[in-house]
CSV table of C-alpha atoms and ligand atoms in Angstrom, one decimal:
chain,number,residue,atom,x,y,z
E,372,MET,CA,-56.8,-0.3,24.8
E,373,ILE,CA,-54.6,0.0,27.8
E,374,LYS,CA,-50.8,-0.2,27.4
E,375,ARG,CA,-48.9,-3.3,28.4
E,376,ILE,CA,-47.1,-3.0,31.7
E,377,LYS,CA,-43.9,-4.9,32.5
E,378,VAL,CA,-44.0,-7.1,35.6
E,379,LYS,CA,-41.0,-5.3,37.1
E,380,LYS,CA,-42.9,-2.0,37.1
E,381,LEU,CA,-46.2,-3.5,38.1
E,382,LEU,CA,-44.7,-5.1,41.2
E,383,GLN,CA,-43.6,-1.7,42.3
E,384,ALA,CA,-47.1,-0.3,42.2
E,385,GLU,CA,-48.3,1.7,45.1
E,386,ASN,CA,-52.1,1.6,44.5
E,387,ASP,CA,-54.3,-1.3,43.7
E,388,LYS,CA,-57.5,-1.6,41.7
E,389,ASN,CA,-55.7,-0.5,38.5
E,390,GLN,CA,-56.6,-2.0,35.2
E,391,VAL,CA,-53.5,-3.7,33.8
E,392,LEU,CA,-52.4,-5.6,30.8
E,393,VAL,CA,-49.5,-8.1,31.1
E,394,LYS,CA,-47.9,-10.3,28.5
E,395,GLY,CA,-45.5,-13.1,29.3
E,396,TRP,CA,-44.8,-16.8,29.5
E,397,VAL,CA,-46.4,-19.3,31.9
E,398,ARG,CA,-44.0,-20.7,34.4
E,399,THR,CA,-46.5,-22.8,36.3
E,400,LYS,CA,-50.2,-23.4,36.6
E,401,ARG,CA,-52.2,-24.6,39.6
E,402,ALA,CA,-55.8,-25.3,39.7
E,403,SER,CA,-58.2,-25.3,42.7
E,404,LYS,CA,-62.0,-25.4,42.8
E,405,GLY,CA,-63.3,-22.9,40.3
E,406,PHE,CA,-59.9,-21.1,40.0
E,407,SER,CA,-56.6,-21.4,38.1
E,408,PHE,CA,-53.5,-19.7,39.3
E,409,LEU,CA,-50.9,-18.8,36.7
E,410,GLU,CA,-47.3,-17.7,37.5
E,411,VAL,CA,-46.3,-15.5,34.5
E,412,ASN,CA,-42.9,-14.2,33.9
E,413,ASP,CA,-42.1,-11.6,31.2
E,414,GLY,CA,-38.3,-11.4,31.7
E,415,SER,CA,-38.3,-7.9,33.0
E,416,CYS,CA,-37.4,-9.2,36.5
E,417,LEU,CA,-36.8,-12.3,38.4
E,418,LYS,CA,-40.3,-12.4,40.0
E,419,ASN,CA,-43.4,-13.8,38.4
E,420,VAL,CA,-46.7,-12.2,38.7
E,421,GLN,CA,-49.5,-14.3,40.0
E,422,ILE,CA,-52.7,-14.3,37.8
E,423,VAL,CA,-55.9,-15.5,39.4
E,424,VAL,CA,-58.4,-16.8,36.7
E,425,ASP,CA,-61.9,-17.7,37.9
E,426,SER,CA,-64.2,-20.0,36.0
E,427,THR,CA,-66.4,-17.1,34.8
E,428,VAL,CA,-63.7,-16.1,32.3
E,429,SER,CA,-65.1,-16.9,28.9
E,430,ASN,CA,-62.3,-19.3,27.7
E,431,TYR,CA,-61.8,-20.9,31.1
E,432,SER,CA,-61.6,-24.4,29.6
E,433,GLU,CA,-58.7,-23.3,27.4
E,434,VAL,CA,-57.0,-21.6,30.4
E,435,GLU,CA,-57.2,-24.9,32.2
E,436,LYS,CA,-55.2,-26.5,29.5
E,437,LEU,CA,-52.3,-24.0,29.7
E,438,THR,CA,-48.9,-25.5,29.9
E,439,THR,CA,-45.5,-24.4,31.1
E,440,GLY,CA,-43.8,-22.3,28.4
E,441,SER,CA,-47.0,-21.1,26.8
E,442,ALA,CA,-47.4,-17.4,26.0
E,443,VAL,CA,-50.3,-15.3,27.3
E,444,SER,CA,-51.7,-11.9,27.3
E,445,VAL,CA,-53.7,-11.1,30.5
E,446,SER,CA,-55.8,-8.1,31.3
E,447,GLY,CA,-57.4,-7.6,34.6
E,448,LEU,CA,-57.4,-5.8,37.9
E,449,LEU,CA,-54.3,-5.4,40.1
E,450,VAL,CA,-55.3,-6.4,43.6
E,451,GLU,CA,-53.5,-7.0,46.9
E,452,SER,CA,-52.6,-10.6,47.2
E,453,ILE,CA,-54.1,-12.4,50.1
E,454,GLY,CA,-51.9,-15.5,49.7
E,455,GLY,CA,-48.3,-15.2,51.1
E,456,GLY,CA,-45.3,-14.6,49.0
E,457,GLN,CA,-46.3,-11.6,46.9
E,458,LYS,CA,-47.8,-8.2,47.5
E,459,TRP,CA,-49.8,-7.9,44.2
E,460,GLU,CA,-51.7,-10.3,42.0
E,461,ILE,CA,-53.9,-9.9,38.9
E,462,LYS,CA,-57.5,-10.8,39.0
E,463,ALA,CA,-57.9,-11.8,35.3
E,464,GLU,CA,-60.8,-10.4,33.3
E,465,SER,CA,-59.5,-11.9,30.0
E,466,VAL,CA,-56.7,-14.4,29.2
E,467,GLU,CA,-55.7,-14.5,25.6
E,468,ILE,CA,-53.6,-17.5,24.7
E,469,LEU,CA,-50.9,-16.3,22.4
E,470,HIS,CA,-49.2,-19.6,22.0
E,471,LEU,CA,-49.9,-23.0,23.6
E,472,ALA,CA,-46.6,-24.8,24.2
E,473,PRO,CA,-46.6,-28.6,23.8
E,474,ASP,CA,-45.6,-30.6,26.9
E,475,THR,CA,-42.3,-31.4,25.2
E,476,PHE,CA,-41.0,-27.9,26.4
E,477,PRO,CA,-37.7,-28.8,28.0
E,478,LEU,CA,-37.8,-26.4,30.9
E,479,GLN,CA,-40.3,-28.1,33.2
E,480,LYS,CA,-40.3,-27.2,36.8
E,481,LYS,CA,-37.4,-29.3,38.1
E,482,ARG,CA,-33.9,-27.8,38.3
E,483,HIS,CA,-31.6,-28.5,35.5
E,484,THR,CA,-27.8,-28.7,35.4
E,485,ASP,CA,-25.8,-26.0,33.7
E,486,GLU,CA,-24.4,-28.6,31.4
E,487,PHE,CA,-27.9,-29.6,30.2
E,488,LEU,CA,-28.9,-25.9,29.9
E,489,ARG,CA,-25.9,-25.3,27.6
E,490,THR,CA,-27.3,-27.8,25.1
E,491,ILE,CA,-30.5,-25.6,25.0
E,492,ALA,CA,-28.7,-22.2,25.1
E,493,HIS,CA,-31.5,-20.8,23.0
E,494,LEU,CA,-34.1,-21.5,25.8
E,495,ARG,CA,-32.0,-21.1,28.9
E,496,PRO,CA,-32.6,-17.3,29.3
E,497,ARG,CA,-36.2,-18.4,30.2
E,498,THR,CA,-34.9,-19.9,33.5
E,499,ASN,CA,-34.5,-17.8,36.7
E,500,LYS,CA,-30.7,-18.2,36.8
E,501,TYR,CA,-30.0,-17.3,33.2
E,502,GLY,CA,-32.6,-14.5,33.1
E,503,ALA,CA,-30.8,-13.0,36.1
E,504,THR,CA,-27.4,-13.5,34.4
E,505,PHE,CA,-28.3,-11.6,31.3
E,506,ARG,CA,-30.1,-8.8,33.1
E,507,ILE,CA,-26.9,-8.3,35.1
E,508,ARG,CA,-24.9,-8.5,31.9
E,509,SER,CA,-27.0,-5.7,30.4
E,510,GLU,CA,-26.8,-3.5,33.5
E,511,LEU,CA,-23.0,-4.1,33.7
E,512,SER,CA,-22.5,-2.9,30.1
E,513,HIS,CA,-24.4,0.3,30.9
E,514,ALA,CA,-22.3,0.8,34.0
E,515,VAL,CA,-19.1,0.5,32.0
E,516,HIS,CA,-20.2,3.3,29.7
E,517,GLN,CA,-21.4,5.3,32.7
E,518,PHE,CA,-18.0,5.0,34.5
E,519,PHE,CA,-16.1,6.3,31.4
E,520,ARG,CA,-18.5,9.1,30.8
E,521,GLU,CA,-18.2,10.3,34.3
E,522,HIS,CA,-14.4,10.2,33.9
E,523,ASN,CA,-14.6,12.1,30.6
E,524,PHE,CA,-13.4,9.3,28.3
E,525,TYR,CA,-14.4,9.1,24.7
E,526,TYR,CA,-15.8,5.9,23.3
E,527,ILE,CA,-14.1,4.6,20.2
E,528,HIS,CA,-15.3,1.9,17.9
E,529,THR,CA,-12.2,0.1,16.9
E,530,PRO,CA,-12.3,-2.4,14.0
E,531,ILE,CA,-13.1,-6.0,14.3
E,532,LEU,CA,-11.5,-7.0,11.0
E,533,THR,CA,-7.8,-6.2,11.2
E,534,GLY,CA,-4.5,-6.8,9.4
E,535,SER,CA,-2.4,-6.9,12.6
E,536,ASP,CA,-1.8,-9.2,15.5
E,537,CYS,CA,-1.8,-7.0,18.6
E,538,GLU,CA,-0.8,-9.6,21.2
E,539,GLY,CA,1.6,-11.3,18.8
E,540,ALA,CA,0.5,-14.7,20.1
E,541,GLY,CA,-0.6,-15.9,16.7
E,542,GLU,CA,-4.0,-17.0,18.0
E,543,LEU,CA,-5.9,-15.5,15.1
E,544,PHE,CA,-9.0,-16.4,13.2
E,545,ARG,CA,-8.2,-15.8,9.5
E,546,VAL,CA,-10.8,-13.9,7.5
E,547,THR,CA,-10.9,-14.7,3.8
E,548,THR,CA,-13.2,-14.9,0.8
E,549,PHE,CA,-11.0,-17.5,-1.0
E,550,ASP,CA,-12.5,-20.8,-2.0
E,551,LEU,CA,-10.8,-23.0,0.5
E,552,ASN,CA,-10.6,-25.8,-2.0
E,553,ASN,CA,-8.7,-23.5,-4.4
E,554,ILE,CA,-6.4,-21.1,-2.6
E,555,PRO,CA,-4.2,-19.1,-5.0
E,556,LYS,CA,-0.5,-19.6,-4.4
E,557,SER,CA,2.7,-18.3,-5.8
E,558,ASN,CA,6.0,-19.9,-4.9
E,559,ASN,CA,4.1,-22.2,-2.6
E,560,LYS,CA,2.9,-19.3,-0.5
E,561,ILE,CA,-0.7,-18.1,-0.3
E,562,ASP,CA,-1.1,-15.2,-2.7
E,563,TYR,CA,-3.3,-12.8,-0.9
E,564,GLN,CA,-3.4,-10.2,-3.7
E,565,ASN,CA,-6.7,-11.5,-4.9
E,566,ASP,CA,-8.2,-12.0,-1.5
E,567,PHE,CA,-10.9,-9.6,-0.4
E,568,PHE,CA,-8.5,-7.1,1.3
E,569,GLY,CA,-5.6,-7.9,-0.9
E,570,LYS,CA,-3.6,-9.0,2.2
E,571,GLU,CA,-3.9,-11.3,5.1
E,572,ALA,CA,-6.8,-10.4,7.4
E,573,ASN,CA,-8.0,-11.6,10.8
E,574,LEU,CA,-10.5,-11.0,13.5
E,575,THR,CA,-9.1,-8.7,16.1
E,576,VAL,CA,-7.6,-10.1,19.4
E,577,SER,CA,-7.7,-6.6,21.0
E,578,GLY,CA,-8.7,-3.1,20.0
E,579,GLN,CA,-5.6,-1.7,21.8
E,580,LEU,CA,-3.4,-0.6,18.8
E,581,SER,CA,-6.3,1.4,17.3
E,582,ALA,CA,-7.2,2.8,20.7
E,583,GLU,CA,-3.7,4.0,21.2
E,584,MET,CA,-3.9,6.1,18.1
E,585,PHE,CA,-7.0,7.7,19.5
E,586,ALA,CA,-5.6,8.2,23.0
E,587,LEU,CA,-2.8,10.1,21.3
E,588,ALA,CA,-5.4,12.4,19.8
E,589,LEU,CA,-8.4,12.6,22.2
E,590,GLY,CA,-6.6,12.0,25.5
E,591,ASP,CA,-8.6,9.4,27.4
E,592,VAL,CA,-10.5,6.9,25.3
E,593,TYR,CA,-11.9,3.3,25.6
E,594,THR,CA,-13.2,0.6,23.4
E,595,PHE,CA,-15.7,-2.0,24.5
E,596,GLY,CA,-16.4,-4.7,22.0
E,597,PRO,CA,-16.0,-8.4,20.9
E,598,THR,CA,-12.5,-9.9,20.5
E,599,PHE,CA,-11.5,-13.3,19.1
E,600,ARG,CA,-8.8,-15.8,20.0
E,601,ALA,CA,-8.2,-19.1,18.4
E,602,GLU,CA,-6.6,-20.4,21.7
E,603,ASN,CA,-7.2,-24.1,21.8
E,604,SER,CA,-7.7,-24.1,25.5
E,605,ASN,CA,-10.9,-25.7,26.7
E,606,THR,CA,-10.9,-24.2,30.2
E,607,ALA,CA,-13.7,-22.6,32.2
E,608,ARG,CA,-12.2,-19.2,31.7
E,609,HIS,CA,-11.4,-19.0,28.0
E,610,ALA,CA,-13.8,-18.4,25.1
E,611,ALA,CA,-12.9,-18.0,21.5
E,612,GLU,CA,-15.2,-14.9,21.3
E,613,PHE,CA,-15.3,-12.6,24.3
E,614,TRP,CA,-15.9,-9.0,25.1
E,615,MET,CA,-13.2,-6.7,26.3
E,616,ILE,CA,-13.2,-3.2,27.9
E,617,GLU,CA,-10.0,-1.4,26.9
E,618,PRO,CA,-9.3,2.1,28.2
E,619,GLU,CA,-6.2,3.9,26.9
E,620,MET,CA,-4.9,7.1,28.4
E,621,ALA,CA,-2.3,9.6,27.2
E,622,PHE,CA,0.1,11.2,29.7
E,623,CYS,CA,-0.4,8.3,32.0
E,624,ASP,CA,2.1,6.0,33.6
E,625,LEU,CA,1.8,2.5,35.0
E,626,THR,CA,0.8,3.6,38.5
E,627,GLN,CA,-2.0,5.7,37.3
E,628,ASN,CA,-3.1,2.9,35.0
E,629,ILE,CA,-3.3,0.5,38.0
E,630,ALA,CA,-5.3,3.1,39.9
E,631,LEU,CA,-7.8,3.4,37.1
E,632,ALA,CA,-8.2,-0.4,36.9
E,633,GLU,CA,-8.8,-0.6,40.7
E,634,SER,CA,-11.4,2.1,40.7
E,635,LEU,CA,-13.2,0.7,37.6
E,636,LEU,CA,-13.5,-2.7,39.2
E,637,LYS,CA,-14.8,-1.2,42.5
E,638,TYR,CA,-17.2,1.0,40.7
E,639,LEU,CA,-18.7,-1.8,38.6
E,640,ILE,CA,-19.2,-4.1,41.6
E,641,HIS,CA,-20.8,-1.2,43.6
E,642,HIS,CA,-23.1,-0.4,40.7
E,643,ILE,CA,-24.4,-4.0,40.4
E,644,LEU,CA,-24.9,-4.4,44.1
E,645,ASP,CA,-26.9,-1.2,44.0
E,646,HIS,CA,-29.0,-1.9,40.9
E,647,CYS,CA,-29.4,-5.7,40.7
E,648,ASP,CA,-30.1,-6.7,44.3
E,649,GLU,CA,-32.9,-9.2,43.5
E,650,ASP,CA,-30.8,-11.0,40.8
E,651,ILE,CA,-27.6,-10.9,43.0
E,652,GLU,CA,-29.7,-12.5,45.8
E,653,LEU,CA,-30.4,-15.4,43.6
E,654,PHE,CA,-26.7,-16.0,43.0
E,655,SER,CA,-25.7,-15.6,46.6
E,656,SER,CA,-28.4,-18.1,47.6
E,657,PHE,CA,-27.9,-20.7,45.0
E,658,VAL,CA,-24.6,-20.3,43.3
E,659,ASP,CA,-22.0,-18.9,45.8
E,660,LYS,CA,-23.0,-18.3,49.4
E,661,GLN,CA,-19.9,-16.2,49.9
E,662,LEU,CA,-20.7,-14.0,46.9
E,663,ARG,CA,-21.7,-10.8,48.8
E,664,SER,CA,-18.8,-11.0,51.2
E,665,THR,CA,-16.3,-11.6,48.4
E,666,LEU,CA,-17.7,-8.6,46.5
E,667,THR,CA,-17.8,-6.3,49.5
E,668,ALA,CA,-14.3,-7.3,50.4
E,669,ILE,CA,-13.1,-6.3,46.9
E,670,MET,CA,-14.9,-3.0,47.1
E,671,GLU,CA,-13.5,-2.1,50.5
E,672,SER,CA,-10.0,-3.4,50.4
E,673,GLU,CA,-7.0,-1.8,48.8
E,674,PHE,CA,-5.6,-4.1,46.2
E,675,ILE,CA,-2.2,-5.7,46.9
E,676,LYS,CA,0.5,-4.5,44.6
E,677,ILE,CA,3.7,-6.6,44.1
E,678,THR,CA,6.2,-6.9,41.4
E,679,TYR,CA,6.5,-10.1,39.4
E,680,ALA,CA,9.9,-10.7,41.1
E,681,GLU,CA,8.3,-10.5,44.5
E,682,ALA,CA,5.5,-12.8,43.4
E,683,ILE,CA,8.0,-15.4,42.2
E,684,GLU,CA,9.9,-15.1,45.5
E,685,ILE,CA,6.7,-15.5,47.6
E,686,LEU,CA,5.6,-18.5,45.5
E,687,SER,CA,9.0,-20.3,45.6
E,688,LYS,CA,9.2,-19.9,49.4
E,689,THR,CA,5.7,-21.3,50.2
E,690,LYS,CA,5.2,-24.8,51.4
E,691,ASN,CA,2.4,-25.1,48.9
E,692,ARG,CA,2.9,-27.8,46.3
E,693,PHE,CA,2.3,-26.6,42.7
E,694,GLU,CA,1.9,-28.7,39.6
E,695,PHE,CA,3.8,-26.2,37.5
E,696,PRO,CA,7.3,-25.0,38.5
E,697,VAL,CA,7.8,-21.4,39.7
E,698,GLU,CA,10.7,-19.8,38.0
E,699,PHE,CA,11.7,-16.3,37.0
E,700,GLY,CA,10.9,-15.8,33.3
E,701,LYS,CA,8.0,-18.2,33.2
E,702,ASP,CA,4.3,-17.2,33.1
E,703,LEU,CA,2.3,-17.7,36.3
E,704,GLN,CA,-0.2,-20.5,36.1
E,705,SER,CA,-3.7,-20.3,37.4
E,706,GLU,CA,-2.7,-22.4,40.4
E,707,HIS,CA,-0.1,-19.7,41.3
E,708,GLU,CA,-2.6,-16.9,40.8
E,709,ARG,CA,-5.2,-18.6,42.9
E,710,TYR,CA,-2.7,-19.2,45.7
E,711,LEU,CA,-1.9,-15.5,45.8
E,712,THR,CA,-5.4,-14.2,45.7
E,713,GLU,CA,-7.3,-16.9,47.5
E,714,THR,CA,-4.9,-18.4,50.0
E,715,LEU,CA,-2.3,-15.8,50.8
E,716,PHE,CA,-3.8,-12.4,50.4
E,717,GLN,CA,-7.5,-13.2,50.1
E,718,LYS,CA,-8.1,-10.1,47.9
E,719,PRO,CA,-7.2,-8.8,44.5
E,720,VAL,CA,-3.5,-8.7,43.7
E,721,VAL,CA,-1.9,-6.5,41.1
E,722,ILE,CA,1.4,-8.0,39.7
E,723,TYR,CA,3.6,-5.6,37.7
E,724,ASN,CA,7.0,-5.5,36.0
E,725,TYR,CA,7.0,-8.8,34.2
E,726,PRO,CA,10.0,-10.2,32.3
E,727,LYS,CA,9.9,-8.9,28.8
E,728,GLN,CA,10.1,-12.3,27.1
E,729,ILE,CA,6.7,-13.3,28.3
E,730,LYS,CA,4.9,-10.1,27.4
E,731,PRO,CA,4.0,-8.5,24.0
E,732,PHE,CA,6.2,-6.1,22.1
E,733,TYR,CA,4.3,-2.9,22.9
E,734,MET,CA,5.0,-2.8,26.6
E,735,ARG,CA,7.4,-0.2,27.9
E,736,LEU,CA,10.9,-1.5,28.7
E,737,ASN,CA,12.0,-0.8,32.2
E,738,ASP,CA,15.5,0.6,33.0
E,739,ASP,CA,16.7,-2.8,34.1
E,740,ASN,CA,16.3,-3.9,30.4
E,741,GLN,CA,14.8,-7.1,31.6
E,742,THR,CA,11.3,-6.3,32.6
E,743,VAL,CA,8.5,-4.3,31.1
E,744,ALA,CA,5.9,-2.0,32.7
E,745,ALA,CA,3.2,-4.6,32.5
E,746,MET,CA,0.4,-5.2,35.1
E,747,ASP,CA,-2.1,-8.0,35.6
E,748,VAL,CA,-4.9,-7.8,38.1
E,749,LEU,CA,-5.7,-11.1,39.7
E,750,VAL,CA,-8.9,-11.8,41.7
E,751,PRO,CA,-10.1,-14.7,43.8
E,752,ARG,CA,-11.8,-17.6,41.9
E,753,ILE,CA,-11.0,-16.2,38.5
E,754,GLY,CA,-7.2,-15.4,38.4
E,755,GLU,CA,-6.3,-12.8,35.8
E,756,ILE,CA,-9.2,-10.5,35.1
E,757,ILE,CA,-7.2,-7.5,33.7
E,758,GLY,CA,-4.0,-7.3,31.7
E,759,GLY,CA,-2.4,-4.0,30.8
E,760,SER,CA,0.7,-1.9,30.6
E,761,GLN,CA,2.4,1.4,30.0
E,762,ARG,CA,3.2,1.5,26.3
E,763,GLU,CA,6.7,1.8,24.8
E,764,GLU,CA,6.7,5.5,23.6
E,765,ARG,CA,10.4,5.6,22.4
E,766,LEU,CA,10.5,4.8,18.7
E,767,HIS,CA,13.9,3.1,18.7
E,768,VAL,CA,13.2,0.9,21.7
E,769,LEU,CA,9.9,-0.1,20.2
E,770,GLU,CA,11.5,-0.9,16.8
E,771,THR,CA,14.1,-3.1,18.5
E,772,ARG,CA,11.4,-4.9,20.5
E,773,MET,CA,9.4,-5.5,17.3
E,774,ILE,CA,12.4,-6.9,15.5
E,775,GLU,CA,13.1,-9.2,18.5
E,776,ASN,CA,9.5,-10.4,18.1
E,777,TYR,CA,9.8,-11.0,14.4
E,778,LEU,CA,7.3,-8.3,13.6
E,779,SER,CA,7.5,-6.4,10.3
E,780,LEU,CA,8.2,-2.7,10.8
E,781,GLU,CA,6.6,-2.1,7.4
E,782,ASP,CA,3.3,-3.6,8.3
E,783,TYR,CA,3.1,-1.5,11.5
E,784,TRP,CA,4.2,1.8,9.8
E,785,TRP,CA,1.1,3.6,11.1
E,786,TYR,CA,1.6,2.4,14.6
E,787,LEU,CA,5.3,3.5,14.5
E,788,ASP,CA,4.1,6.9,13.1
E,789,SER,CA,2.5,7.6,16.5
E,790,ARG,CA,6.0,7.4,18.0
E,791,ARG,CA,7.4,9.7,15.3
E,792,PHE,CA,4.9,12.5,15.8
E,793,GLY,CA,4.1,13.7,19.3
E,794,SER,CA,4.9,10.5,21.1
E,795,VAL,CA,4.0,10.7,24.9
E,796,PRO,CA,3.9,8.3,27.8
E,797,HIS,CA,0.6,6.4,27.6
E,798,SER,CA,-1.0,3.4,29.2
E,799,GLY,CA,-4.1,1.2,29.1
E,800,PHE,CA,-5.5,-2.2,29.9
E,801,GLY,CA,-8.0,-4.8,28.9
E,802,LEU,CA,-10.7,-6.1,31.3
E,803,GLY,CA,-12.3,-9.3,30.2
E,804,PHE,CA,-16.0,-8.7,30.4
E,805,GLU,CA,-17.0,-12.4,30.8
E,806,ARG,CA,-14.4,-12.8,33.6
E,807,LEU,CA,-15.9,-9.8,35.3
E,808,MET,CA,-19.4,-11.4,34.9
E,809,MET,CA,-18.0,-14.6,36.5
E,810,LEU,CA,-16.6,-12.5,39.4
E,811,ILE,CA,-19.9,-10.6,40.0
E,812,THR,CA,-22.3,-13.6,39.7
E,813,GLY,CA,-20.2,-16.4,41.2
E,814,ILE,CA,-20.8,-18.4,38.0
E,815,SER,CA,-17.8,-20.6,37.5
E,816,ASN,CA,-17.9,-21.4,33.8
E,817,ILE,CA,-17.4,-18.7,31.1
E,818,ARG,CA,-19.9,-20.6,28.9
E,819,ASP,CA,-22.6,-19.6,31.3
E,820,VAL,CA,-22.2,-15.8,31.3
E,821,ILE,CA,-22.3,-15.2,27.5
E,822,PRO,CA,-25.5,-15.8,25.5
E,823,PHE,CA,-24.1,-18.2,22.9
E,824,PRO,CA,-20.6,-19.3,23.9
E,825,ARG,CA,-18.0,-20.0,21.2
E,826,THR,CA,-15.3,-22.5,22.4
E,827,PRO,CA,-13.2,-25.2,20.6
E,828,LYS,CA,-15.6,-27.5,18.6
E,829,ASN,CA,-18.6,-25.5,19.6
E,830,ILE,CA,-20.5,-23.0,17.5
E,831,GLU,CA,-24.0,-24.2,17.8
E,832,PHE,CA,-26.8,-21.6,17.9
U,750,4AD,O1,-4.2,-9.8,28.9
U,750,4AD,P1,-4.8,-9.7,27.5
U,750,4AD,O2,-4.4,-10.6,26.5
U,750,4AD,O3,-4.5,-8.1,27.1
U,750,4AD,C1,-4.8,-7.6,25.9
U,750,4AD,O4,-5.4,-8.0,25.0
U,750,4AD,C2,-4.3,-6.1,25.9
U,750,4AD,N1,-4.1,-5.8,24.5
U,750,4AD,C3,-5.3,-5.3,26.6
U,750,4AD,C4,-4.9,-3.8,26.6
U,750,4AD,O5,-3.9,-3.5,27.2
U,750,4AD,N2,-5.7,-3.0,26.0
U,750,4AD,O6,-6.4,-9.7,27.7
U,750,4AD,C5,-7.1,-8.8,28.6
U,750,4AD,C6,-8.1,-9.6,29.4
U,750,4AD,C7,-7.6,-10.7,30.2
U,750,4AD,O7,-7.1,-10.2,31.4
U,750,4AD,C8,-8.8,-11.5,30.4
U,750,4AD,O8,-9.7,-11.0,31.4
U,750,4AD,C9,-9.5,-11.4,29.1
U,750,4AD,O9,-9.0,-10.2,28.5
U,750,4AD,N3,-9.2,-12.5,28.2
U,750,4AD,C10,-10.1,-13.5,28.0
U,750,4AD,N4,-11.4,-13.7,28.4
U,750,4AD,C11,-12.1,-14.8,27.9
U,750,4AD,N5,-11.5,-15.7,27.1
U,750,4AD,C12,-10.3,-15.5,26.6
U,750,4AD,N6,-9.8,-16.4,25.7
U,750,4AD,C13,-9.5,-14.4,27.1
U,750,4AD,N7,-8.3,-14.0,26.8
U,750,4AD,C14,-8.1,-12.8,27.5
U,751,MG,MG1,-3.0,-11.2,29.8
């Protein structure tokens, strides 16, 4: 028995006349006199391999009935293809039909809309576009780990179940084993004592607080995992479950933090352009014709860096009409972010030093007592892709900020301990993995870069 070869490897062959075994799914079948041509895809790469089956093959009448979506195992000879379009094809010696798909298979040859494909998210990875998307997603994950390894960061697995709300935005998914029809209460309040953890528990919105504890022990660390937000915003850039890359660095200030964010983004884009050329070509031909030039520009340009106050000044002076007012102390809306990155600068923009009232408690208070050492990285088409800050390392300042934000110092005793014992300046950020995928592929909806998207009123599959 010869070993199965993946199509990706097979198409890189240098010599022909090799005996090969390929397994995959039939994309199309064409018949001509005495021959059938199968296009078989095994998911290893965008390209199909062409299989030529002649009528001498023992089960030829079965082969003639093969449908799109069927699964086959083909053994035969790898030969140079005479027809145009491909270098190699397989001259089949035997075709085993592993599964014959009925003609109700929804992915027939015509092109389908993304909206339709979302309704069959379990089958969409079998299309060219979604196959490419998820191969890139895999490569990008590896590149993230590679970057941090090259920079001597340690990878920390921070918990998914947590008792704290890192961002303080209250957008938490509650975790409980209570019978929802019979929730124990005392004094009209939920009595968590008999719940699984004996206290309120949630899915994490960020691994940051845990990562900080490890940065203050191992130096440079990162987490890369799923996070959950019960934000009821049905936009193309928000998901209820998404993945975040969160580096955290001891002895690091805001400037160094911004520099790491910039080099990480450039590295990841570079890596994908180097390793996923064929899949990227599909996106730059069919999804966003400017994709390659946008990505190259990001890699080659130095990011613009302006303070929040400067951004507000720029935005209030422009003739551009915005739906939402621009005002110091208010969060920037996506129309403002897009104006800065797409219209004005046409490259990534880092905005730093935000007013403290619109940012979480853990960000370091600046000497003006009004702003914190926060930074957001905005990119064309997406808006905010990274959010981070230098952390407040001074115990008293941190406690004051927490009290202002109605957080219980008792609940966060362990977090505050890190400022009691060996507290040092440290910084970190969160890069939204799906937003990064959107940037790199040109795909405009977050639902299409994650295998099974979770959004308000949607948890099918
Ligand atoms: O700006 P955020 O909320 O920052 C934090 O969570 C910090 N604790 C990170 C840190 O400093 N370690 O989120 C970081 C990034 C955003 O810039 C965005 O890219 C992404 O996470 N993000 C989302 N992506 C998809 N769907 C959502 N609902 C998202 N919310 C945030
Ligand atoms: Mg943010």
